Coordinates of C-alpha atoms in Angstrom, one line a residue:
X1 CA -9.9 -12.6 65.8
X2 CA -8.6 -10.0 63.4
X3 CA -9.7 -9.9 59.8
X4 CA -7.8 -12.2 57.4
X5 CA -7.9 -11.7 53.7
X6 CA -9.4 -14.5 51.5
X7 CA -6.0 -15.3 49.8
X8 CA -4.4 -16.0 53.2
X9 CA -7.5 -17.7 54.7
X10 CA -7.9 -20.1 51.8
X11 CA -4.2 -20.8 51.3
X12 CA -3.8 -24.5 50.5
X13 CA -2.6 -26.7 53.4
X14 CA -2.5 -30.1 51.6
X15 CA -1.3 -31.2 48.2
X16 CA -4.9 -32.1 47.3
X17 CA -5.9 -28.5 48.0
X18 CA -3.7 -27.1 45.1
X19 CA -6.0 -25.8 42.3
X20 CA -4.9 -26.5 38.8
X21 CA -1.5 -28.0 39.7
X22 CA -2.5 -31.7 39.7
X23 CA 0.7 -32.8 38.0
X24 CA 3.0 -31.1 40.6
X25 CA 0.9 -32.4 43.5
X26 CA 0.9 -36.0 42.3
X27 CA 4.6 -36.0 41.5
X28 CA 5.6 -34.7 44.9
X29 CA 3.3 -37.0 46.8
X30 CA 4.7 -40.1 44.9
X31 CA 8.3 -39.0 45.6
X32 CA 7.6 -38.6 49.3
X33 CA 5.8 -41.9 49.5
X34 CA 8.6 -43.7 47.8
X35 CA 11.3 -41.9 49.9
X36 CA 13.0 -40.4 46.9
X37 CA 13.4 -36.9 48.3
X38 CA 15.6 -34.5 46.3
X39 CA 18.0 -32.1 47.9
X40 CA 16.9 -29.1 45.7
X41 CA 13.6 -28.1 44.0
X42 CA 12.9 -25.3 41.6
X43 CA 9.3 -24.1 41.3
X44 CA 8.6 -21.8 38.4
X45 CA 5.4 -20.2 37.0
X46 CA 3.2 -17.1 36.9
X47 CA 2.3 -15.1 40.0
X48 CA -0.4 -16.4 42.4
X49 CA -0.5 -20.0 41.1
X50 CA 0.7 -21.7 44.3
X51 CA 4.5 -21.9 44.3
X52 CA 5.1 -20.7 47.8
X53 CA 2.1 -22.6 49.2
X54 CA 3.5 -25.8 47.6
X55 CA 6.9 -25.2 49.2
X56 CA 5.3 -24.8 52.6
X57 CA 3.2 -28.0 52.1
X58 CA 6.3 -29.8 51.1
X59 CA 8.1 -28.6 54.2
X60 CA 5.2 -29.8 56.4
X61 CA 5.2 -33.1 54.6
X62 CA 8.9 -33.6 55.4
X63 CA 8.9 -32.4 59.0
X64 CA 5.5 -33.6 60.2
X65 CA 5.8 -35.8 63.3
X66 CA 3.9 -38.5 61.4
X67 CA 6.2 -38.3 58.4
X68 CA 7.7 -37.8 56.0
X69 CA 4.2 -38.3 54.7
X70 CA 2.3 -37.0 51.6
X71 CA -0.6 -36.0 53.9
X72 CA 0.7 -33.8 56.8
X73 CA -1.6 -33.7 59.7
X74 CA -1.5 -30.0 60.2
X75 CA -2.1 -30.4 64.0
X76 CA 1.3 -31.4 65.3
X77 CA 3.7 -28.8 66.7
X78 CA 5.9 -28.9 63.7
X79 CA 3.0 -28.4 61.3
X80 CA 1.6 -25.6 63.4
X81 CA 4.9 -23.8 63.6
X82 CA 5.3 -24.0 59.8
X83 CA 1.8 -22.7 59.2
X84 CA 2.5 -19.7 61.5
X85 CA 5.9 -19.1 60.0
X86 CA 7.6 -19.7 63.4
X87 CA 9.6 -22.8 62.7
X88 CA 13.3 -22.6 63.3
X89 CA 14.0 -25.4 60.8
X90 CA 12.0 -23.9 57.9
X91 CA 13.6 -20.7 56.8
X92 CA 11.9 -18.5 54.2
X93 CA 14.2 -16.0 52.5
X94 CA 13.3 -13.2 50.1
X95 CA 15.7 -13.4 47.2
X96 CA 15.0 -9.8 46.2
X97 CA 16.3 -8.3 49.5
X98 CA 18.9 -11.0 50.3
X99 CA 20.7 -11.3 47.0
X100 CA 24.4 -10.8 47.9
X101 CA 27.2 -13.1 48.5
X102 CA 27.2 -12.3 52.2
X103 CA 23.7 -13.7 52.5
X104 CA 24.7 -16.9 50.7
X105 CA 27.7 -17.2 53.0
X106 CA 25.4 -17.0 56.0
X107 CA 23.3 -19.9 54.6
X108 CA 26.5 -22.0 54.1
X109 CA 27.4 -21.4 57.7
X110 CA 24.0 -22.3 59.0
X111 CA 23.6 -25.6 57.2
X112 CA 26.5 -27.0 59.2
X113 CA 24.2 -27.3 62.2
X114 CA 21.4 -30.0 62.1
X115 CA 17.7 -29.1 62.6
X116 CA 16.6 -28.5 66.2
X117 CA 13.3 -30.3 66.4
X118 CA 12.5 -31.5 62.9
X119 CA 13.9 -34.1 60.5
X120 CA 14.9 -31.6 57.7
X121 CA 16.2 -28.1 57.6
X122 CA 14.3 -26.5 54.7
X123 CA 15.4 -23.3 53.0
X124 CA 12.6 -21.7 50.9
X125 CA 14.1 -18.9 48.7
X126 CA 11.4 -16.9 47.0
X127 CA 12.1 -14.9 43.8
X128 CA 15.4 -16.6 43.5
X129 CA 16.1 -15.0 40.1
X130 CA 16.9 -11.8 41.9
X131 CA 20.1 -13.2 43.3
X132 CA 23.3 -11.7 41.9
X133 CA 25.6 -13.7 39.7
X134 CA 28.2 -14.0 42.4
X135 CA 25.5 -15.2 44.9
X136 CA 24.5 -17.9 42.4
X137 CA 28.1 -19.0 41.9
X138 CA 28.6 -19.2 45.7
X139 CA 25.5 -21.3 46.1
X140 CA 26.4 -23.9 43.4
X141 CA 28.5 -26.2 45.6
X142 CA 26.1 -26.0 48.5
X143 CA 23.0 -27.1 46.6
X144 CA 25.0 -29.8 44.7
X145 CA 26.2 -31.6 47.8
X146 CA 24.3 -30.3 50.9
X147 CA 24.1 -32.3 54.1
X148 CA 21.5 -35.0 54.0
X149 CA 19.2 -33.2 56.4
X150 CA 19.0 -30.0 54.2
X151 CA 16.5 -29.4 51.4
X152 CA 16.5 -26.2 49.2
X153 CA 13.2 -25.0 47.6
X154 CA 13.6 -22.2 45.1
X155 CA 10.6 -20.3 43.7
X156 CA 10.7 -17.9 40.7
X157 CA 8.4 -16.2 38.2
X158 CA 11.2 -15.6 35.7
X159 CA 12.8 -19.0 35.0
X160 CA 14.9 -17.6 32.1
X161 CA 16.9 -15.5 34.6
X162 CA 18.0 -18.5 36.6
X163 CA 21.4 -19.8 35.5
X164 CA 21.6 -23.2 33.8
X165 CA 24.1 -24.4 36.4
X166 CA 21.4 -23.9 39.1
X167 CA 18.7 -25.5 37.0
X168 CA 20.8 -28.6 36.4
X169 CA 21.1 -29.2 40.2
X170 CA 17.4 -29.0 40.9
X171 CA 14.2 -30.9 40.2
X172 CA 12.1 -28.4 38.1
X173 CA 8.4 -28.1 38.4
X174 CA 6.4 -25.7 36.1
X175 CA 3.2 -24.3 37.6
X176 CA 0.4 -23.3 35.3
X177 CA -2.3 -20.7 35.3
X178 CA -5.6 -21.9 36.8
X179 CA -8.6 -22.4 34.4
X180 CA -11.4 -19.9 34.7
X181 CA -13.9 -22.5 35.6
X182 CA -11.9 -23.6 38.6
X183 CA -11.3 -20.1 39.7
X184 CA -15.0 -19.4 39.5
X185 CA -15.7 -22.5 41.7
X186 CA -13.2 -21.4 44.3
X187 CA -14.8 -17.9 44.4
X188 CA -18.2 -19.5 44.8
X189 CA -16.9 -21.5 47.8
X190 CA -15.3 -18.4 49.3
X191 CA -18.6 -16.5 49.0
X192 CA -20.5 -19.4 50.6
X193 CA -18.0 -19.4 53.5
X194 CA -18.7 -15.7 54.1
X195 CA -22.5 -16.2 53.7
X196 CA -22.6 -13.9 50.6
X197 CA -24.8 -14.4 47.6
X198 CA -23.0 -14.1 44.2
X199 CA -24.3 -14.2 40.7
X200 CA -22.5 -16.5 38.3
X201 CA -22.0 -13.6 35.8
X202 CA -20.2 -11.5 38.5
X203 CA -18.0 -14.5 39.5
X204 CA -17.1 -15.2 35.9
X205 CA -16.1 -11.6 35.4
X206 CA -13.8 -11.7 38.5
X207 CA -12.3 -15.0 37.3
X208 CA -11.6 -13.6 33.8
X209 CA -10.0 -10.5 35.3
X210 CA -7.7 -12.6 37.4
X211 CA -6.2 -14.1 34.3
X212 CA -5.6 -17.5 36.0
X213 CA -4.0 -16.2 39.2
X214 CA -5.8 -17.4 42.4
X215 CA -4.3 -14.7 44.5
X216 CA -5.4 -12.0 42.1
X217 CA -8.9 -13.5 42.0
X218 CA -9.2 -13.6 45.8
X219 CA -7.9 -10.0 46.1
X220 CA -10.4 -8.7 43.6
X221 CA -13.1 -10.8 45.3
X222 CA -12.4 -9.0 48.6
X223 CA -12.7 -5.6 46.9
X224 CA -16.0 -6.5 45.4
X225 CA -17.4 -7.9 48.6
X226 CA -16.6 -4.6 50.3
X227 CA -19.2 -2.7 48.3
X228 CA -21.7 -5.4 47.4
X229 CA -23.7 -5.5 50.7
X230 CA -23.9 -9.2 50.8
X231 CA -25.0 -9.7 47.2
X232 CA -22.5 -9.6 44.4
X233 CA -24.0 -8.7 41.0
X234 CA -22.4 -7.7 37.7
X235 CA -24.4 -4.5 37.7
X236 CA -22.8 -3.4 41.0
X237 CA -19.4 -4.3 39.7
X238 CA -20.0 -2.3 36.5
X239 CA -21.2 0.8 38.3
X240 CA -18.6 0.8 41.0
X241 CA -15.6 -0.1 39.0
X242 CA -16.4 2.0 35.9
X243 CA -17.1 -0.8 33.5
X244 CA -19.2 -0.5 30.4
X245 CA -21.2 -3.6 30.7
X246 CA -22.7 -6.1 28.2
X247 CA -26.0 -4.2 27.9
X248 CA -24.4 -0.9 27.1
X249 CA -22.0 -2.5 24.7
X250 CA -24.9 -4.1 22.9
X251 CA -26.5 -0.7 22.5
X252 CA -23.5 1.1 21.2
X253 CA -22.5 -1.7 18.8
X254 CA -26.1 -2.0 17.5
X255 CA -25.9 1.7 16.5
X256 CA -22.5 0.9 14.9
X257 CA -24.0 -1.9 12.9
X258 CA -26.7 0.4 11.7
X259 CA -24.3 3.1 10.7
X260 CA -25.7 5.7 13.2
X261 CA -22.5 7.6 13.9
X262 CA -24.3 10.4 15.8
X263 CA -25.8 8.1 18.3
X264 CA -22.5 6.2 18.8
X265 CA -20.6 9.4 19.5
X266 CA -23.4 10.4 22.0
X267 CA -23.0 7.1 23.8
X268 CA -19.2 7.6 24.0
X269 CA -19.7 11.0 25.6
X270 CA -22.1 9.5 28.1
X271 CA -19.6 6.7 29.0
X272 CA -16.8 9.2 29.5
X273 CA -18.9 11.6 31.5
X274 CA -19.9 8.7 33.9
X275 CA -16.2 8.1 34.7
X276 CA -15.4 5.2 32.4
X277 CA -11.7 5.4 31.4
X278 CA -10.8 5.2 27.8
X279 CA -8.5 2.3 28.4
X280 CA -11.3 0.4 30.1
X281 CA -13.7 1.2 27.3
X282 CA -11.2 -0.1 24.7
X283 CA -10.6 -3.3 26.7
X284 CA -14.3 -3.9 27.1
X285 CA -15.0 -3.3 23.4
X286 CA -12.2 -5.7 22.4
X287 CA -13.6 -8.4 24.8
X288 CA -17.0 -7.9 23.3
X289 CA -15.8 -8.3 19.7
X290 CA -13.7 -11.3 20.7
X291 CA -16.8 -12.9 22.2
X292 CA -18.8 -12.1 19.0
X293 CA -16.1 -13.7 16.9
X294 CA -16.2 -16.9 19.1
X295 CA -19.9 -17.1 18.8
X296 CA -19.8 -16.6 15.0
X297 CA -17.4 -19.6 14.9
X298 CA -19.6 -21.8 17.0
X299 CA -18.0 -21.4 20.4
X300 CA -20.7 -21.1 23.1
X301 CA -18.6 -22.0 26.3
X302 CA -19.6 -19.5 28.9
X303 CA -16.2 -19.6 30.6
X304 CA -14.6 -18.2 27.4
X305 CA -17.4 -15.7 26.5
X306 CA -17.8 -14.4 30.1
X307 CA -21.6 -14.3 29.6
X308 CA -24.2 -16.5 28.2
X309 CA -24.8 -16.4 24.4
X310 CA -28.2 -15.0 24.9
X311 CA -26.8 -11.8 26.4
X312 CA -25.2 -10.8 23.2
X313 CA -27.2 -8.8 20.6
X314 CA -28.5 -10.9 17.8
X315 CA -28.8 -7.8 15.6
X316 CA -25.0 -7.2 15.8
X317 CA -24.3 -10.9 15.1
X318 CA -26.5 -10.8 12.0
X319 CA -25.1 -7.5 10.7
X320 CA -21.4 -8.4 10.6
X321 CA -19.6 -11.4 9.1
X322 CA -16.7 -13.1 10.9
X323 CA -14.2 -11.3 8.6
X324 CA -15.7 -7.9 9.5
X325 CA -15.7 -8.7 13.2
X326 CA -12.0 -9.7 12.9
X327 CA -11.3 -6.4 11.3
X328 CA -13.1 -4.6 14.1
X329 CA -11.2 -6.5 16.8
X330 CA -7.9 -5.7 15.1
X331 CA -8.8 -2.0 15.0
X332 CA -9.3 -1.9 18.8
X333 CA -6.1 -3.8 19.5
X334 CA -4.2 -1.4 17.4
X335 CA -6.0 1.5 19.1
X336 CA -4.8 0.3 22.5
X337 CA -1.2 0.4 21.2
X338 CA -1.6 3.9 19.6
X339 CA -3.2 5.9 22.4
X340 CA 0.1 5.9 24.3
X341 CA 1.6 8.3 21.9
X342 CA -1.6 10.0 20.7
X343 CA -2.3 13.7 20.9
X344 CA -5.7 13.0 22.5
X345 CA -6.9 9.5 23.4
X346 CA -10.5 10.7 23.2
X347 CA -10.0 11.7 19.6
X348 CA -8.5 8.3 18.8
X349 CA -11.5 6.4 20.3
X350 CA -14.1 8.6 18.6
X351 CA -12.3 8.1 15.3
X352 CA -12.2 4.3 15.9
X353 CA -16.0 4.1 16.6
X354 CA -16.7 6.2 13.6
X355 CA -14.8 3.7 11.5
X356 CA -16.7 0.8 13.1
X357 CA -19.9 2.4 11.9
X358 CA -19.0 1.5 8.3
X359 CA -17.6 -1.9 9.2
X360 CA -20.4 -3.6 7.3
X361 CA -19.0 -2.1 4.0
X362 CA -15.5 -3.6 4.7
X363 CA -14.5 -6.2 2.1
X364 CA -11.4 -8.3 2.7
X365 CA -8.9 -9.2 0.0
X366 CA -10.2 -12.8 -0.1
X367 CA -13.7 -11.5 -0.9
X368 CA -12.4 -9.2 -3.6
X369 CA -10.6 -12.2 -5.2
X370 CA -13.8 -14.3 -5.2
X371 CA -15.7 -11.4 -6.8
X372 CA -13.0 -11.0 -9.5
X373 CA -13.0 -14.8 -10.2
X374 CA -16.8 -14.7 -10.5
X375 CA -16.7 -11.7 -12.8
X376 CA -14.1 -13.4 -15.0
X377 CA -16.7 -15.9 -16.1
X378 CA -19.1 -13.0 -17.1
X379 CA -16.4 -11.2 -19.0
X380 CA -15.5 -14.5 -20.8
X381 CA -19.0 -14.8 -22.2
X382 CA -20.9 -16.6 -19.4
X383 CA -22.9 -13.6 -18.3
X384 CA -26.7 -13.3 -18.1
X385 CA -28.4 -12.2 -21.3
X386 CA -32.0 -11.9 -22.5
X387 CA -33.2 -15.2 -24.0
X388 CA -34.3 -14.9 -27.7
X389 CA -38.0 -14.6 -28.4
X390 CA -38.2 -17.8 -30.4
X391 CA -36.2 -20.9 -29.5
X392 CA -33.6 -22.0 -32.0
X393 CA -33.1 -25.5 -33.1
X394 CA -30.9 -27.7 -30.9
X395 CA -28.5 -28.3 -33.8
X396 CA -27.9 -24.6 -34.3
X397 CA -24.3 -23.6 -33.6
X398 CA -25.4 -20.2 -32.4
X399 CA -27.7 -21.7 -29.8
X400 CA -25.0 -23.9 -28.5
X401 CA -22.7 -20.9 -28.0
X402 CA -25.3 -18.9 -26.1
X403 CA -24.6 -18.2 -22.4
X404 CA -26.3 -20.2 -19.7
X405 CA -28.4 -17.2 -18.4
X406 CA -27.1 -17.6 -14.8
X407 CA -25.2 -14.9 -13.0
X408 CA -21.8 -16.2 -11.8
X409 CA -21.5 -16.9 -8.1
X410 CA -20.0 -14.0 -6.2
X411 CA -21.6 -11.1 -8.1
X412 CA -24.7 -9.4 -6.7
X413 CA -27.8 -9.7 -8.9
X414 CA -28.3 -5.9 -8.9
X415 CA -24.7 -5.2 -10.0
X416 CA -25.1 -1.8 -11.7
X417 CA -22.9 -2.6 -14.7
X418 CA -24.6 -5.8 -15.6
X419 CA -28.2 -5.5 -14.3
X420 CA -29.3 -3.8 -17.5
X421 CA -28.5 -6.9 -19.5
X422 CA -30.7 -9.0 -17.3
X423 CA -33.8 -7.0 -18.3
X424 CA -32.9 -5.6 -21.6
X425 CA -33.3 -2.0 -20.4
X426 CA -32.4 0.5 -17.8
X427 CA -32.2 -0.4 -14.1
X428 CA -35.2 1.8 -13.3
X429 CA -37.6 -0.2 -15.5
X430 CA -40.2 -2.2 -13.6
X431 CA -39.5 -5.8 -13.1
X432 CA -40.9 -8.0 -15.8
X433 CA -41.3 -5.3 -18.4
X434 CA -39.3 -4.9 -21.5
X435 CA -39.2 -1.6 -23.3
X436 CA -40.7 -1.5 -26.7
X437 CA -38.2 -1.5 -29.5
X438 CA -38.6 0.8 -32.5
X439 CA -36.6 1.3 -35.6
X440 CA -35.3 4.6 -34.2
X441 CA -34.2 3.1 -30.9
X442 CA -33.5 -0.6 -31.4
X443 CA -32.4 -2.8 -28.6
X444 CA -28.6 -3.0 -28.8
X445 CA -28.6 -6.5 -27.5
X446 CA -31.9 -8.2 -28.7
X447 CA -30.4 -11.7 -28.3
X448 CA -27.7 -11.0 -25.8
X449 CA -25.2 -9.3 -28.1
X450 CA -22.7 -10.7 -30.5
X451 CA -20.5 -13.6 -29.4
X452 CA -16.9 -13.1 -28.4
X453 CA -14.3 -13.7 -31.1
X454 CA -13.3 -17.0 -29.7
X455 CA -16.8 -18.3 -30.1
X456 CA -17.7 -16.7 -33.4
X457 CA -14.9 -18.1 -35.5
X458 CA -15.2 -21.7 -36.5
X459 CA -12.8 -24.0 -38.2
X460 CA -14.6 -23.7 -41.5
X461 CA -13.7 -20.0 -41.7
X462 CA -10.0 -20.5 -41.3
X463 CA -7.5 -21.3 -44.0
X464 CA -5.6 -23.8 -42.0
X465 CA -8.7 -25.5 -40.6
X466 CA -8.6 -24.6 -37.0
X467 CA -10.6 -22.0 -35.0
X468 CA -9.1 -19.5 -32.6
X469 CA -11.2 -21.0 -29.8
X470 CA -9.3 -24.3 -30.2
X471 CA -5.8 -25.2 -29.4
X472 CA -3.6 -24.1 -32.3
X473 CA -1.7 -26.8 -34.3
X474 CA 1.9 -27.4 -33.6
X475 CA 4.1 -24.9 -35.3
X476 CA 7.6 -25.3 -36.8
X477 CA 10.1 -24.6 -34.0
X478 CA 11.8 -22.1 -36.2
X479 CA 8.6 -20.5 -37.4
X480 CA 9.0 -17.3 -35.4
X481 CA 12.7 -16.9 -36.5
X482 CA 11.7 -17.5 -40.1
X483 CA 8.9 -15.0 -39.9
X484 CA 11.2 -12.3 -38.5
X485 CA 13.8 -13.0 -41.2
X486 CA 11.2 -12.7 -43.9
X487 CA 10.0 -9.4 -42.5
X488 CA 13.5 -8.1 -42.3
X489 CA 14.3 -9.2 -45.9
X490 CA 11.1 -7.6 -47.2
X491 CA 11.8 -4.3 -45.4
X492 CA 15.4 -4.3 -46.7
X493 CA 14.3 -5.1 -50.3
X494 CA 11.8 -2.2 -50.2
X495 CA 14.6 0.1 -49.0
X496 CA 16.8 -1.0 -51.8
X497 CA 14.2 -0.5 -54.4
X498 CA 13.5 3.0 -53.1
X499 CA 17.2 3.8 -53.1
X500 CA 17.5 2.5 -56.7
X501 CA 14.7 4.8 -57.8
X502 CA 16.3 7.8 -56.0
X503 CA 20.0 7.1 -56.8
X504 CA 21.0 5.8 -60.1
X505 CA 24.4 4.7 -58.8
X506 CA 23.0 2.4 -56.0
X507 CA 24.1 -1.2 -56.4
X508 CA 21.3 -3.8 -56.9
X509 CA 21.9 -6.2 -54.1
X510 CA 18.8 -8.2 -54.9
X511 CA 20.7 -10.1 -57.5
X512 CA 23.9 -10.7 -55.5
X513 CA 24.2 -14.1 -53.9
X514 CA 26.5 -15.8 -51.4
X515 CA 27.0 -19.5 -50.5
X516 CA 26.0 -20.6 -47.0
X517 CA 27.5 -23.4 -44.9
X518 CA 25.0 -26.0 -46.2
X519 CA 25.6 -25.1 -49.8
X520 CA 22.5 -22.9 -50.4
X521 CA 22.6 -19.7 -52.4
X522 CA 21.1 -16.7 -50.6
X523 CA 21.0 -13.1 -51.4
X524 CA 22.7 -10.4 -49.3
X525 CA 19.3 -9.2 -48.2
X526 CA 18.5 -12.7 -46.9
X527 CA 21.8 -12.8 -45.1
X528 CA 21.0 -9.5 -43.5
X529 CA 17.5 -10.6 -42.5
X530 CA 18.7 -13.9 -41.1
X531 CA 21.3 -12.2 -38.9
X532 CA 18.7 -9.7 -37.6
X533 CA 16.2 -12.5 -36.9
X534 CA 18.8 -14.5 -34.9
X535 CA 19.9 -11.5 -32.8
X536 CA 16.3 -10.2 -32.2
X537 CA 15.7 -13.2 -29.9
X538 CA 18.2 -12.2 -27.2
X539 CA 20.0 -9.1 -28.5
X540 CA 17.2 -6.7 -29.3
X541 CA 19.3 -3.5 -29.3
X542 CA 21.8 -5.0 -31.7
X543 CA 19.0 -6.2 -34.0
X544 CA 17.4 -2.8 -34.0
X545 CA 20.7 -1.1 -34.8
X546 CA 21.2 -3.5 -37.7
X547 CA 17.8 -2.7 -39.2
X548 CA 18.9 0.9 -39.5
X549 CA 22.1 0.1 -41.4
X550 CA 22.7 0.9 -45.0
X551 CA 23.8 -1.4 -47.9
X552 CA 25.8 -4.5 -46.9
X553 CA 29.0 -5.0 -48.9
X554 CA 30.3 -8.6 -48.7
X555 CA 33.8 -9.4 -49.6
X556 CA 35.8 -12.7 -49.2
X557 CA 36.0 -12.5 -45.4
X558 CA 34.3 -9.2 -44.4
X559 CA 30.9 -7.6 -44.3
X560 CA 30.9 -3.8 -44.4
X561 CA 28.0 -1.4 -43.9
X562 CA 27.2 2.1 -42.8
X563 CA 24.9 3.8 -40.4
X564 CA 24.1 7.4 -39.5
X565 CA 23.1 7.2 -35.8
X566 CA 25.8 7.8 -33.2
X567 CA 24.1 5.4 -30.8
X568 CA 23.9 2.7 -33.5
X569 CA 27.6 3.2 -34.2
X570 CA 28.5 2.7 -30.5
X571 CA 26.2 -0.3 -30.2
X572 CA 27.5 -2.1 -33.3
X573 CA 31.1 -1.2 -32.6
X574 CA 30.9 -2.6 -29.1
X575 CA 29.1 -5.8 -30.2
X576 CA 30.5 -6.3 -33.7
X577 CA 31.9 -9.7 -32.6
X578 CA 28.4 -11.0 -31.9
X579 CA 27.3 -9.9 -35.4
X580 CA 30.4 -11.4 -37.0
X581 CA 29.7 -14.7 -35.2
X582 CA 26.2 -14.9 -36.6
X583 CA 27.5 -14.1 -40.2
X584 CA 30.3 -16.7 -39.8
X585 CA 27.8 -19.3 -38.7
X586 CA 25.7 -18.7 -41.8
X587 CA 28.5 -18.5 -44.3
X588 CA 30.4 -21.4 -42.8
X589 CA 33.8 -19.6 -42.6
X590 CA 35.3 -16.9 -40.4
X591 CA 33.9 -13.5 -41.3
X592 CA 34.4 -10.0 -39.8
X593 CA 32.0 -7.2 -39.5
X594 CA 32.7 -3.5 -40.0
X595 CA 30.4 -0.5 -39.6
X596 CA 31.3 3.0 -40.7
X597 CA 29.8 6.4 -40.1
X598 CA 27.5 7.4 -43.0
X599 CA 27.8 11.0 -44.4
X600 CA 25.1 13.2 -43.0
X601 CA 23.0 15.3 -45.3
X602 CA 23.4 19.1 -44.8
X603 CA 19.9 19.5 -43.5
X604 CA 20.6 16.7 -41.0
X605 CA 23.8 18.3 -39.9
X606 CA 22.0 21.6 -39.2
X607 CA 19.5 19.9 -37.0
X608 CA 22.2 18.3 -34.8
X609 CA 22.2 19.9 -31.4
X610 CA 24.4 19.6 -28.4
X611 CA 23.2 17.6 -25.4
X612 CA 21.5 19.6 -22.6
X613 CA 23.8 20.8 -19.8
X614 CA 22.0 18.5 -17.3
X615 CA 22.9 15.4 -19.3
X616 CA 26.5 16.5 -19.5
X617 CA 26.6 17.0 -15.8
X618 CA 25.2 13.5 -15.1
X619 CA 27.7 12.0 -17.5
X620 CA 30.6 13.8 -15.9
X621 CA 29.4 12.9 -12.4
X622 CA 29.0 9.1 -13.1
X623 CA 32.0 8.8 -15.5
X624 CA 29.7 7.3 -18.1
X625 CA 28.3 7.9 -21.6
X626 CA 24.8 8.8 -22.9
X627 CA 24.4 5.1 -23.7

C-alpha cells in the first residue's frame, strides 16, 4: 500500500472523532436522530479544524444503508464510496475554480434528477466565499427551495465574504481552533500508531506551532518524523529546523539581565552563523519573554508555556520585574514590525538586544509616580533626620513637630540627595559614625534642621489668632475687591501728591467728593480705585490701562481723563462703555467716560520711534493692528 500522510490517514470518520468541535457534533447528531434535516448547511471556521471532514461524515450519515443515522457504519457500499470520493450522489465542488454562473446553472440542472443509489444527493461546496456575486444570486432560489432529496453543505474560512442572503437560508455552524492539549494528545496517538517515541516537549512545540489547526499539526509532525529516526526530541527539532531553543535563550537572556552586552552580541553572531533566521530568533525571543511574563503572574500551565517552569532560568526571573518583562516583550513585537522596512535586519536585532541589556534600569510611568508621591512626604517635612542628643519633654511643641524618622515608602534608603541627612554627614562616612562638630565646622542640621514655615508659625504669633498651618478663617466675600480698591486709591493719592509737589497748578482731588448710589460720600480717588478693582476681576487689560490714566475730572454726567500711551488710548476707547457702566453703577445715574490723548513731553516725543518694517508687513498681511 502506498504511503498515506497522517492528516489523511487520521481524518475523522465519525462525529465522535471530531476533535475540539463537540458542539457541532452533538447538534448534528441530534438533528439526524430527530429527523430534522436541513436543506442547507454553512460550516465556517479556521483552516484545518474539520469543516470538510464534518461535511463528509454528514453525507455518510444521511446516505448510509442503515440510516439516516448519527453513527454511519462505514462498511456499506455507500459509506465506502463516500470515503473514497467515488459516490455519484455526493458531489464535492471547489468553489475557487467553479465560481461562475455557468457552474451554478449546471448544479440547477443536475438537482432535477434524483439520487441513483442513495437517499440524498449531497452537494459539498468548499471555499464557497470564492463564488462570484452573480453565482451567489443564481444559487439563492435553488438553496431556498430545493427538492426534498437535495442537501447543500457550504464550507468557508472567510464567513464575512458570504452574502447575508446566503447565510439566512442556511444553518450556520462555527468551527473553533483546537486546544493545544488536545492537539498534543492526537500527535501522541499518531506517534504510537507509527511505533515512534516522542518527547512531550517536542509534541508541545509541534502543537503550539500548529496554532490550533489539526491539519497543520499532522503536516509538521510528518516533517519531524522524517528526520527523527524513530525518536522525536526537541533538540533534534531545534537543530534541524534552525530554532534557538530554551537552553540557548536562557543563556543569552541571563547575559542580558547582567548587562553583558559583549557576550550577548557574541551569542547573536553564533546564532546567525548557525543558520538561525532573524525572524525565527525574534519569534523565539518573544515566546520566551511571554512565558516569563506568564510565570511572573503565577501561570504554570505547561500547555501555555510550551515547557515546564523548571526549564526557564531563575536568574532571569529574579532579575526583571513583570513591568520590565512587558517592556521587553513590546520591544520585540515592535521589532518584528520594523524589520520589514529596515536598512539591515541584523542591525535592528543587535540594537534591540543591546537595549534589553539595560532593561533592569527601565522605570515605568507608574513607578515614577509612586516615587514622586513618596518624595512628596519627605519634601513636606516627613523626611528622615538625626534624632536630638537629649530627648525633649513630651509637652514640648518642637518635639511634637519633629519628623517620624522613617524614610517614606518608595524611596531607596541610599538616595544620594537625602542619605546625608540620615547620618548627619557625607555618604562616604562609615556607618554608625557621626563626624565631630567644631565651632569652625558646625553641623548644619544638628537636630534635623529648622521646621518648615507651616510648622513653625503658631496661632500665638499671629495677629488674627490663626496659624498658617491651619485652615484660614472665613474672609469677607468682597475682601479681595476691597483690597485691590484700597491699593489703587493709595497709588492714585501718591501720584496726586507727587504731582502737587511738582506742579503748583494741579488740582487737589483728595478733597473732592461725589455721592454714590447708596448716599455715601467718596472721593474721586476712591471712585477711580473702585472702578479699577471691579474691572481687574475679568477685564485685566482695561484695569491696567486705567491705572496709567491721569487726573479724573468729574462733571454732572461725565468723567474725563487723559493718558499718554497709544495702546491705552485704543484699549479705553474700544471699551469705554464697560468703564462707563461701572461708573454709572457706583454713582447711581447714567455717566459717560471720555479719555483724551495727553500732551507728550519733548524728550518723550524724541524717543518715539516707528515700528519695525517686519511688524508693518505682518499688520498689512493680516489686515490688523499692533494691538
